[in-house]
mmCIF file of C-alpha atoms in Angstrom:
data_model
loop_
_atom_site.group_PDB
_atom_site.id
_atom_site.type_symbol
_atom_site.label_atom_id
_atom_site.label_comp_id
_atom_site.label_asym_id
_atom_site.label_seq_id
_atom_site.Cartn_x
_atom_site.Cartn_y
_atom_site.Cartn_z
ATOM 1 C CA MET E 1 17.628 137.547 -168.819
ATOM 2 C CA THR E 2 14.407 136.956 -166.908
ATOM 3 C CA ILE E 3 11.113 138.216 -168.349
ATOM 4 C CA HIS E 4 8.730 139.233 -165.583
ATOM 5 C CA PRO E 5 4.938 139.308 -166.034
ATOM 6 C CA ALA E 6 3.145 142.637 -165.761
ATOM 7 C CA ASN E 7 2.262 143.756 -162.233
ATOM 8 C CA THR E 8 -1.331 143.631 -161.036
ATOM 9 C CA ALA E 9 -2.689 147.082 -160.253
ATOM 10 C CA PRO E 10 -3.692 147.388 -156.564
ATOM 11 C CA ASP E 11 -7.257 147.717 -155.342
ATOM 12 C CA LEU E 12 -7.514 151.227 -153.878
ATOM 13 C CA SER E 13 -11.153 150.975 -152.811
ATOM 14 C CA THR E 14 -10.550 149.763 -149.240
ATOM 15 C CA PRO E 15 -9.095 152.051 -146.530
ATOM 16 C CA LEU E 16 -5.687 150.929 -145.320
ATOM 17 C CA ILE E 17 -6.642 151.504 -141.680
ATOM 18 C CA SER E 18 -9.892 152.134 -139.833
ATOM 19 C CA GLU E 19 -10.600 152.684 -136.162
ATOM 20 C CA PRO E 20 -13.264 150.399 -134.641
ATOM 21 C CA PRO E 21 -16.636 152.063 -133.887
ATOM 22 C CA GLN E 22 -16.917 153.355 -130.342
ATOM 23 C CA MET E 23 -19.539 155.739 -128.962
ATOM 24 C CA SER E 24 -18.015 156.568 -125.596
ATOM 25 C CA PRO E 25 -15.431 157.849 -125.699
ATOM 26 C CA GLY E 26 -15.807 158.804 -129.319
ATOM 27 C CA VAL E 27 -13.146 160.128 -131.630
ATOM 28 C CA PRO E 28 -12.183 163.573 -130.248
ATOM 29 C CA THR E 29 -12.370 165.293 -133.642
ATOM 30 C CA ALA E 30 -13.068 168.671 -132.027
ATOM 31 C CA ASP E 31 -9.654 168.462 -130.320
ATOM 32 C CA LEU E 32 -7.704 167.390 -133.418
ATOM 33 C CA GLY E 33 -7.501 170.930 -134.741
ATOM 34 C CA PRO E 34 -6.433 170.963 -138.407
ATOM 35 C CA LEU E 35 -5.772 167.214 -138.367
ATOM 36 C CA ALA E 36 -9.517 166.520 -138.274
ATOM 37 C CA HIS E 37 -9.694 167.483 -141.950
ATOM 38 C CA LEU E 38 -7.249 164.710 -142.876
ATOM 39 C CA ILE E 39 -9.398 161.868 -141.544
ATOM 40 C CA GLY E 40 -10.376 159.555 -144.385
ATOM 41 C CA THR E 41 -8.744 157.985 -147.428
ATOM 42 C CA TRP E 42 -6.973 159.938 -150.166
ATOM 43 C CA THR E 43 -6.023 158.550 -153.575
ATOM 44 C CA ASN E 44 -5.020 159.726 -157.029
ATOM 45 C CA GLN E 45 -8.225 160.507 -158.922
ATOM 46 C CA ASN E 46 -8.959 162.503 -162.053
ATOM 47 C CA LEU E 47 -9.641 166.098 -161.082
ATOM 48 C CA ALA E 48 -13.258 167.138 -161.567
ATOM 49 C CA GLY E 49 -13.908 168.041 -165.195
ATOM 50 C CA THR E 50 -10.525 166.707 -166.389
ATOM 51 C CA ASP E 51 -8.981 163.441 -167.556
ATOM 52 C CA LYS E 52 -5.828 163.789 -165.486
ATOM 53 C CA GLY E 53 -4.920 163.168 -161.862
ATOM 54 C CA GLY E 54 -5.717 159.461 -161.595
ATOM 55 C CA PRO E 55 -3.274 156.512 -161.591
ATOM 56 C CA GLY E 56 -2.850 156.719 -165.367
ATOM 57 C CA ALA E 57 -1.820 160.378 -165.432
ATOM 58 C CA PRO E 58 -1.187 161.600 -161.869
ATOM 59 C CA TYR E 59 -0.061 165.070 -160.850
ATOM 60 C CA SER E 60 2.946 163.602 -159.071
ATOM 61 C CA TYR E 61 6.680 163.186 -159.397
ATOM 62 C CA ASN E 62 9.545 161.621 -157.471
ATOM 63 C CA VAL E 63 13.233 162.536 -157.740
ATOM 64 C CA MET E 64 15.275 159.729 -156.216
ATOM 65 C CA PRO E 65 19.103 159.742 -156.415
ATOM 66 C CA LEU E 66 20.820 156.460 -155.564
ATOM 67 C CA PRO E 67 24.522 155.705 -154.972
ATOM 68 C CA GLN E 68 26.078 153.356 -157.515
ATOM 69 C CA VAL E 69 29.779 152.546 -157.799
ATOM 70 C CA ASP E 70 30.335 151.147 -161.275
ATOM 71 C CA PRO E 71 32.392 152.064 -164.366
ATOM 72 C CA SER E 72 29.118 152.894 -166.143
ATOM 73 C CA THR E 73 28.375 155.589 -163.551
ATOM 74 C CA PRO E 74 31.499 157.748 -163.238
ATOM 75 C CA ASP E 75 29.647 160.319 -161.089
ATOM 76 C CA GLY E 76 28.928 157.658 -158.446
ATOM 77 C CA PHE E 77 25.142 157.929 -158.543
ATOM 78 C CA ILE E 78 22.106 157.142 -160.671
ATOM 79 C CA LEU E 79 18.537 158.442 -160.758
ATOM 80 C CA LYS E 80 15.348 156.478 -160.246
ATOM 81 C CA ASN E 81 12.777 159.164 -161.093
ATOM 82 C CA PHE E 82 9.109 158.480 -161.883
ATOM 83 C CA SER E 83 5.528 159.581 -161.506
ATOM 84 C CA TYR E 84 3.500 157.604 -158.989
ATOM 85 C CA TYR E 85 0.075 157.099 -157.467
ATOM 86 C CA GLU E 86 -0.777 156.250 -153.901
ATOM 87 C CA GLU E 87 -3.321 155.485 -151.230
ATOM 88 C CA LEU E 88 -3.128 157.363 -147.942
ATOM 89 C CA THR E 89 -5.483 156.783 -145.008
ATOM 90 C CA PHE E 90 -5.750 158.843 -141.815
ATOM 91 C CA SER E 91 -7.693 157.503 -138.837
ATOM 92 C CA ALA E 92 -8.166 159.233 -135.481
ATOM 93 C CA ILE E 93 -7.864 157.219 -132.280
ATOM 94 C CA HIS E 94 -10.526 157.140 -129.534
ATOM 95 C CA GLY E 95 -8.610 159.061 -126.927
ATOM 96 C CA SER E 96 -5.568 161.195 -126.288
ATOM 97 C CA ALA E 97 -2.035 160.948 -124.907
ATOM 98 C CA ALA E 98 -1.287 163.247 -121.972
ATOM 99 C CA ASN E 99 2.337 164.230 -121.293
ATOM 100 C CA ARG E 100 2.442 165.397 -117.665
ATOM 101 C CA GLY E 101 5.068 167.832 -116.488
ATOM 102 C CA GLY E 102 4.190 168.115 -112.790
ATOM 103 C CA VAL E 103 2.131 171.323 -112.833
ATOM 104 C CA GLY E 104 0.972 171.326 -116.467
ATOM 105 C CA THR E 105 0.051 168.872 -119.185
ATOM 106 C CA GLN E 106 0.637 168.796 -122.916
ATOM 107 C CA THR E 107 -1.950 166.564 -124.562
ATOM 108 C CA ALA E 108 -1.423 164.936 -127.955
ATOM 109 C CA PHE E 109 -4.542 164.305 -130.020
ATOM 110 C CA THR E 110 -3.549 161.799 -132.650
ATOM 111 C CA ALA E 111 -4.308 160.603 -136.169
ATOM 112 C CA PHE E 112 -2.586 157.447 -137.356
ATOM 113 C CA TYR E 113 -1.760 157.150 -141.046
ATOM 114 C CA GLU E 114 -0.809 154.420 -143.492
ATOM 115 C CA GLN E 115 0.671 155.038 -146.950
ATOM 116 C CA ARG E 116 1.290 152.877 -150.029
ATOM 117 C CA VAL E 117 2.995 154.267 -153.146
ATOM 118 C CA TYR E 118 3.028 152.619 -156.611
ATOM 119 C CA PHE E 119 4.905 153.262 -159.872
ATOM 120 C CA ALA E 120 2.671 155.025 -162.402
ATOM 121 C CA GLU E 121 5.162 154.565 -165.253
ATOM 122 C CA GLY E 122 8.296 152.704 -166.241
ATOM 123 C CA PRO E 123 9.219 149.019 -166.459
ATOM 124 C CA ASN E 124 7.836 148.223 -162.992
ATOM 125 C CA LYS E 125 4.512 150.037 -163.391
ATOM 126 C CA ASP E 126 1.902 149.280 -160.671
ATOM 127 C CA ALA E 127 4.458 147.701 -158.316
ATOM 128 C CA LEU E 128 4.676 148.891 -154.733
ATOM 129 C CA VAL E 129 7.680 151.215 -154.423
ATOM 130 C CA HIS E 130 7.245 152.714 -150.956
ATOM 131 C CA ALA E 131 5.299 152.081 -147.764
ATOM 132 C CA GLU E 132 5.293 153.828 -144.420
ATOM 133 C CA ASN E 133 3.141 154.452 -141.400
ATOM 134 C CA GLY E 134 3.160 156.835 -138.507
ATOM 135 C CA SER E 135 1.118 159.441 -136.721
ATOM 136 C CA LEU E 136 0.309 163.124 -136.739
ATOM 137 C CA LEU E 137 -0.164 164.836 -133.380
ATOM 138 C CA PHE E 138 -1.972 168.041 -132.504
ATOM 139 C CA LEU E 139 -0.556 169.339 -129.210
ATOM 140 C CA LYS E 140 -2.741 171.259 -126.766
ATOM 141 C CA ASP E 141 -1.545 172.842 -123.520
ATOM 142 C CA GLY E 142 -3.546 172.511 -120.325
ATOM 143 C CA THR E 143 -3.553 172.231 -116.596
ATOM 144 C CA GLN E 144 -2.624 168.962 -114.919
ATOM 145 C CA GLN E 145 -5.302 166.834 -113.335
ATOM 146 C CA LEU E 146 -4.995 165.848 -109.695
ATOM 147 C CA GLY E 147 -4.016 162.212 -109.314
ATOM 148 C CA PRO E 148 -4.237 159.588 -112.043
ATOM 149 C CA TYR E 149 -7.903 160.300 -112.855
ATOM 150 C CA GLY E 150 -8.470 163.878 -111.732
ATOM 151 C CA ASN E 151 -9.826 162.961 -108.317
ATOM 152 C CA GLY E 152 -6.640 162.744 -106.255
ATOM 153 C CA ASP E 153 -6.385 159.329 -104.676
ATOM 154 C CA LEU E 154 -10.155 159.023 -104.314
ATOM 155 C CA PRO E 155 -12.281 156.643 -106.386
ATOM 156 C CA GLY E 156 -13.942 157.873 -109.541
ATOM 157 C CA ILE E 157 -13.103 160.360 -112.290
ATOM 158 C CA CYS E 158 -13.189 164.107 -111.746
ATOM 159 C CA ASP E 159 -11.741 167.357 -113.099
ATOM 160 C CA LYS E 160 -9.672 168.522 -110.130
ATOM 161 C CA THR E 161 -6.243 169.990 -110.909
ATOM 162 C CA VAL E 162 -2.975 170.136 -108.998
ATOM 163 C CA HIS E 163 -2.242 173.208 -106.867
ATOM 164 C CA ASN E 164 -1.055 176.197 -108.939
ATOM 165 C CA SER E 165 -1.374 174.166 -112.129
ATOM 166 C CA MET E 166 -0.183 176.110 -115.182
ATOM 167 C CA PRO E 167 -0.363 175.139 -118.870
ATOM 168 C CA PRO E 168 3.021 174.705 -120.575
ATOM 169 C CA THR E 169 3.929 176.411 -123.820
ATOM 170 C CA GLN E 170 5.680 175.234 -126.978
ATOM 171 C CA ASP E 171 6.829 176.669 -130.290
ATOM 172 C CA TYR E 172 5.276 173.933 -132.414
ATOM 173 C CA ASP E 173 1.820 172.421 -132.122
ATOM 174 C CA ILE E 174 1.959 169.876 -134.970
ATOM 175 C CA VAL E 175 4.129 166.740 -134.855
ATOM 176 C CA LYS E 176 4.715 164.024 -137.450
ATOM 177 C CA GLN E 177 6.203 160.683 -136.447
ATOM 178 C CA VAL E 178 7.324 158.585 -139.422
ATOM 179 C CA SER E 179 8.385 154.941 -139.589
ATOM 180 C CA VAL E 180 10.006 153.920 -142.898
ATOM 181 C CA PRO E 181 10.987 150.274 -143.541
ATOM 182 C CA HIS E 182 14.395 151.257 -144.891
ATOM 183 C CA GLY E 183 15.444 151.656 -141.261
ATOM 184 C CA ASN E 184 14.606 155.338 -140.813
ATOM 185 C CA SER E 185 12.577 156.969 -138.046
ATOM 186 C CA ILE E 186 11.642 160.636 -138.295
ATOM 187 C CA LEU E 187 10.317 163.192 -135.817
ATOM 188 C CA ALA E 188 9.217 166.444 -137.476
ATOM 189 C CA LEU E 189 7.697 169.487 -135.752
ATOM 190 C CA GLY E 190 5.748 172.364 -137.216
ATOM 191 C CA ASN E 191 2.760 174.676 -137.300
ATOM 192 C CA TYR E 192 -0.280 175.329 -139.443
ATOM 193 C CA VAL E 193 -2.000 178.287 -141.097
ATOM 194 C CA SER E 194 -5.767 178.245 -141.590
ATOM 195 C CA GLY E 195 -8.223 180.567 -143.277
ATOM 196 C CA ALA E 196 -6.096 181.285 -146.353
ATOM 197 C CA THR E 197 -8.106 182.191 -149.450
ATOM 198 C CA GLY E 198 -7.376 181.638 -153.108
ATOM 199 C CA VAL E 199 -4.716 179.382 -154.595
ATOM 200 C CA PRO E 200 -1.671 178.459 -152.478
ATOM 201 C CA SER E 201 1.703 179.672 -153.630
ATOM 202 C CA ILE E 202 3.809 176.581 -154.274
ATOM 203 C CA PRO E 203 7.545 177.233 -153.912
ATOM 204 C CA GLN E 204 10.066 175.778 -156.338
ATOM 205 C CA ALA E 205 11.748 172.637 -155.067
ATOM 206 C CA SER E 206 15.523 172.585 -155.491
ATOM 207 C CA VAL E 207 17.050 169.214 -156.340
ATOM 208 C CA ILE E 208 20.636 170.411 -156.942
ATOM 209 C CA PRO E 209 23.059 168.134 -155.033
ATOM 210 C CA GLN E 210 25.671 169.568 -152.709
ATOM 211 C CA GLY E 211 28.929 170.304 -154.513
ATOM 212 C CA TYR E 212 27.250 171.112 -157.834
ATOM 213 C CA SER E 213 26.688 174.654 -159.126
ATOM 214 C CA GLY E 214 23.757 173.471 -161.236
ATOM 215 C CA LEU E 215 21.907 170.326 -162.183
ATOM 216 C CA PRO E 216 24.177 167.427 -163.193
ATOM 217 C CA PRO E 217 23.567 166.076 -166.721
ATOM 218 C CA GLU E 218 21.805 163.017 -165.291
ATOM 219 C CA TYR E 219 19.042 165.367 -164.111
ATOM 220 C CA THR E 220 18.521 167.174 -167.419
ATOM 221 C CA THR E 221 18.825 164.276 -169.886
ATOM 222 C CA GLN E 222 15.601 162.492 -170.773
ATOM 223 C CA ASN E 223 15.804 158.747 -170.131
ATOM 224 C CA PRO E 224 12.700 156.510 -170.107
ATOM 225 C CA VAL E 225 14.098 154.397 -167.266
ATOM 226 C CA THR E 226 16.102 156.719 -165.014
ATOM 227 C CA ASN E 227 14.692 160.175 -165.794
ATOM 228 C CA PRO E 228 11.467 159.994 -167.819
ATOM 229 C CA GLN E 229 10.277 163.590 -167.287
ATOM 230 C CA PRO E 230 13.237 165.975 -166.876
ATOM 231 C CA GLN E 231 10.926 169.010 -166.928
ATOM 232 C CA TYR E 232 9.617 167.821 -163.549
ATOM 233 C CA THR E 233 13.014 166.657 -162.322
ATOM 234 C CA ALA E 234 14.210 170.270 -162.370
ATOM 235 C CA ASN E 235 11.262 171.257 -160.139
ATOM 236 C CA PRO E 236 9.073 168.392 -158.861
ATOM 237 C CA ASN E 237 6.667 170.922 -157.313
ATOM 238 C CA GLN E 238 5.647 171.941 -160.841
ATOM 239 C CA VAL E 239 3.198 169.014 -160.795
ATOM 240 C CA LEU E 240 1.356 170.733 -157.938
ATOM 241 C CA THR E 241 1.231 174.036 -159.803
ATOM 242 C CA ASP E 242 -0.071 172.232 -162.901
ATOM 243 C CA ALA E 243 -2.868 170.634 -160.866
ATOM 244 C CA LEU E 244 -3.866 174.014 -159.434
ATOM 245 C CA ALA E 245 -3.943 175.472 -162.938
ATOM 246 C CA ALA E 246 -6.278 172.674 -164.024
ATOM 247 C CA ARG E 247 -8.647 173.302 -161.103
ATOM 248 C CA ALA E 248 -8.189 176.244 -158.762
ATOM 249 C CA PRO E 249 -9.326 175.983 -155.116
ATOM 250 C CA THR E 250 -11.153 178.763 -153.293
ATOM 251 C CA ASN E 251 -9.326 178.427 -149.967
ATOM 252 C CA TYR E 252 -6.850 176.201 -148.186
ATOM 253 C CA LEU E 253 -5.225 175.080 -144.943
ATOM 254 C CA GLU E 254 -1.447 174.678 -144.786
ATOM 255 C CA LEU E 255 0.660 172.483 -142.500
ATOM 256 C CA GLU E 256 4.446 172.711 -142.529
ATOM 257 C CA LEU E 257 6.786 170.369 -140.652
ATOM 258 C CA SER E 258 10.537 169.795 -140.453
ATOM 259 C CA SER E 259 12.946 167.627 -138.510
ATOM 260 C CA THR E 260 15.156 170.724 -138.179
ATOM 261 C CA ASN E 261 12.530 172.535 -136.084
ATOM 262 C CA GLY E 262 13.002 172.495 -132.318
ATOM 263 C CA THR E 263 13.933 169.057 -131.047
ATOM 264 C CA GLY E 264 13.019 167.225 -134.251
ATOM 265 C CA ALA E 265 15.338 164.410 -135.328
ATOM 266 C CA VAL E 266 16.077 161.617 -137.799
ATOM 267 C CA THR E 267 17.624 158.269 -136.904
ATOM 268 C CA ASN E 268 18.928 155.643 -139.362
ATOM 269 C CA ILE E 269 20.240 152.096 -139.195
ATOM 270 C CA GLY E 270 23.981 151.536 -139.690
ATOM 271 C CA PHE E 271 23.840 150.618 -143.386
ATOM 272 C CA GLU E 272 21.849 153.742 -144.192
ATOM 273 C CA GLN E 273 24.271 155.859 -142.179
ATOM 274 C CA GLN E 274 27.093 154.654 -144.423
ATOM 275 C CA HIS E 275 25.380 154.715 -147.825
ATOM 276 C CA ALA E 276 22.292 156.964 -147.809
ATOM 277 C CA ASN E 277 22.063 158.686 -144.451
ATOM 278 C CA VAL E 278 18.912 160.793 -144.085
ATOM 279 C CA GLU E 279 20.037 164.121 -142.647
ATOM 280 C CA SER E 280 16.728 165.960 -142.531
ATOM 281 C CA TYR E 281 13.069 165.721 -143.462
ATOM 282 C CA GLY E 282 10.622 168.458 -144.409
ATOM 283 C CA CYS E 283 7.043 168.327 -145.631
ATOM 284 C CA THR E 284 4.299 170.814 -146.461
ATOM 285 C CA TYR E 285 0.636 169.827 -146.803
ATOM 286 C CA TRP E 286 -2.022 171.940 -148.496
ATOM 287 C CA LEU E 287 -5.624 170.947 -147.763
ATOM 288 C CA GLU E 288 -7.790 172.621 -150.391
ATOM 289 C CA SER E 289 -11.480 173.399 -150.744
ATOM 290 C CA PHE E 290 -13.455 174.359 -153.840
ATOM 291 C CA ASP E 291 -16.606 175.801 -152.269
ATOM 292 C CA GLY E 292 -15.247 178.417 -149.847
ATOM 293 C CA THR E 293 -15.879 176.249 -146.774
ATOM 294 C CA GLU E 294 -13.797 173.831 -144.680
ATOM 295 C CA ASN E 295 -14.886 171.016 -146.972
ATOM 296 C CA TYR E 296 -11.338 170.118 -147.943
ATOM 297 C CA THR E 297 -11.451 167.507 -150.700
ATOM 298 C CA GLN E 298 -7.973 167.897 -152.217
ATOM 299 C CA LEU E 299 -4.647 167.225 -150.516
ATOM 300 C CA GLN E 300 -1.353 168.336 -152.037
ATOM 301 C CA TYR E 301 2.040 167.792 -150.491
ATOM 302 C CA SER E 302 5.708 168.355 -151.179
ATOM 303 C CA GLN E 303 8.265 166.374 -149.233
ATOM 304 C CA ASN E 304 12.025 166.893 -149.223
ATOM 305 C CA ILE E 305 14.431 164.396 -147.695
ATOM 306 C CA LEU E 306 18.128 165.279 -147.677
ATOM 307 C CA MET E 307 20.284 162.169 -148.025
ATOM 308 C CA LYS E 308 24.041 162.068 -147.583
ATOM 309 C CA LEU E 309 25.526 159.872 -150.321
ATOM 310 C CA PRO E 310 29.176 158.726 -150.594
ATOM 311 C CA ILE E 311 30.325 160.263 -153.882
ATOM 312 C CA GLY E 312 33.969 160.217 -154.980
ATOM 313 C CA GLY E 313 35.302 159.787 -151.461
ATOM 314 C CA ARG E 314 33.087 162.571 -150.087
ATOM 315 C CA LEU E 315 29.677 162.562 -148.399
ATOM 316 C CA LEU E 316 27.381 164.933 -150.318
ATOM 317 C CA LEU E 317 23.779 165.920 -149.633
ATOM 318 C CA PHE E 318 21.281 164.971 -152.339
ATOM 319 C CA PRO E 319 17.628 166.153 -152.184
ATOM 320 C CA HIS E 320 15.030 163.382 -152.567
ATOM 321 C CA VAL E 321 11.801 165.232 -153.414
ATOM 322 C CA THR E 322 8.276 163.846 -153.827
ATOM 323 C CA ALA E 323 5.108 165.766 -154.649
ATOM 324 C CA ASN E 324 1.555 164.619 -155.292
ATOM 325 C CA THR E 325 -2.060 165.806 -155.615
ATOM 326 C CA LEU E 326 -4.655 163.556 -153.959
ATOM 327 C CA THR E 327 -8.466 163.576 -153.804
ATOM 328 C CA LYS E 328 -10.485 162.451 -150.815
ATOM 329 C CA VAL E 329 -12.509 159.294 -151.355
ATOM 330 C CA PRO E 330 -16.191 160.286 -150.967
ATOM 331 C CA GLY E 331 -17.685 159.111 -147.692
ATOM 332 C CA SER E 332 -14.338 158.257 -146.101
#
């Protein structure tokens, strides 16, 4: 048996990504819509006036089922559940991406993001457990400029449009593109709701696997390694509700995205297709303020990934749910 030294806790004080300064063109924050409020770095920090929320006691939980074929696991799966802390940085780019359709244009205003997730408990505490990057797009419809620079084939830049130019329409104006180094790529589409007052209503997250009428015993039995907090395993979103009870916001902005909306999709490498194929992805963000303004300093999210695991000769869907409450780093 090998004895490993304790992990070194990461330094969360430096943003994971940052766009270089540029005055012209500057970052088009006015065109980012709700995504403008995400720009900056978000980490687990103690909630104001409390001693909970930081890396030592985060309002977070992860329910992670894993396939395992072994006599010690007759059900064909194990759990790797834990609380976690993370660093998440959003950075807007100095420009936009125009998708031209001939007579109309759909323009994507973009924020890149980078995420690092660490164990907050268990035998591998402070080790990196997950990393991903990607982008969030805010889509705006508009007319199509004439020629490559809006001036036909003449020199210079102008704002001329093609004849009878007409803005397109779409059902979803928020897009999330996710790149996960397990070999998964995700395209999720959605919408947002702004101007909501009070405390958001957090729905219960179901983690019951397909083919089960209720939670399997692995989910309800306390185990310091595989299932340390079964009260959160039954409903990982309870950590979000607990955080709101500790400190209630005055108003919030909500973004909801899913790979099952419109032309959203998930693609996986061959090994994942055979052993843990991601069928769908859904995520809801709540940006929360505590002073009645658009000064959103708290970010909560709940993410649900449905994975198809080979269990007993069948492929069954298992929910992989993560939820966390983050605070914006001042000045970021």
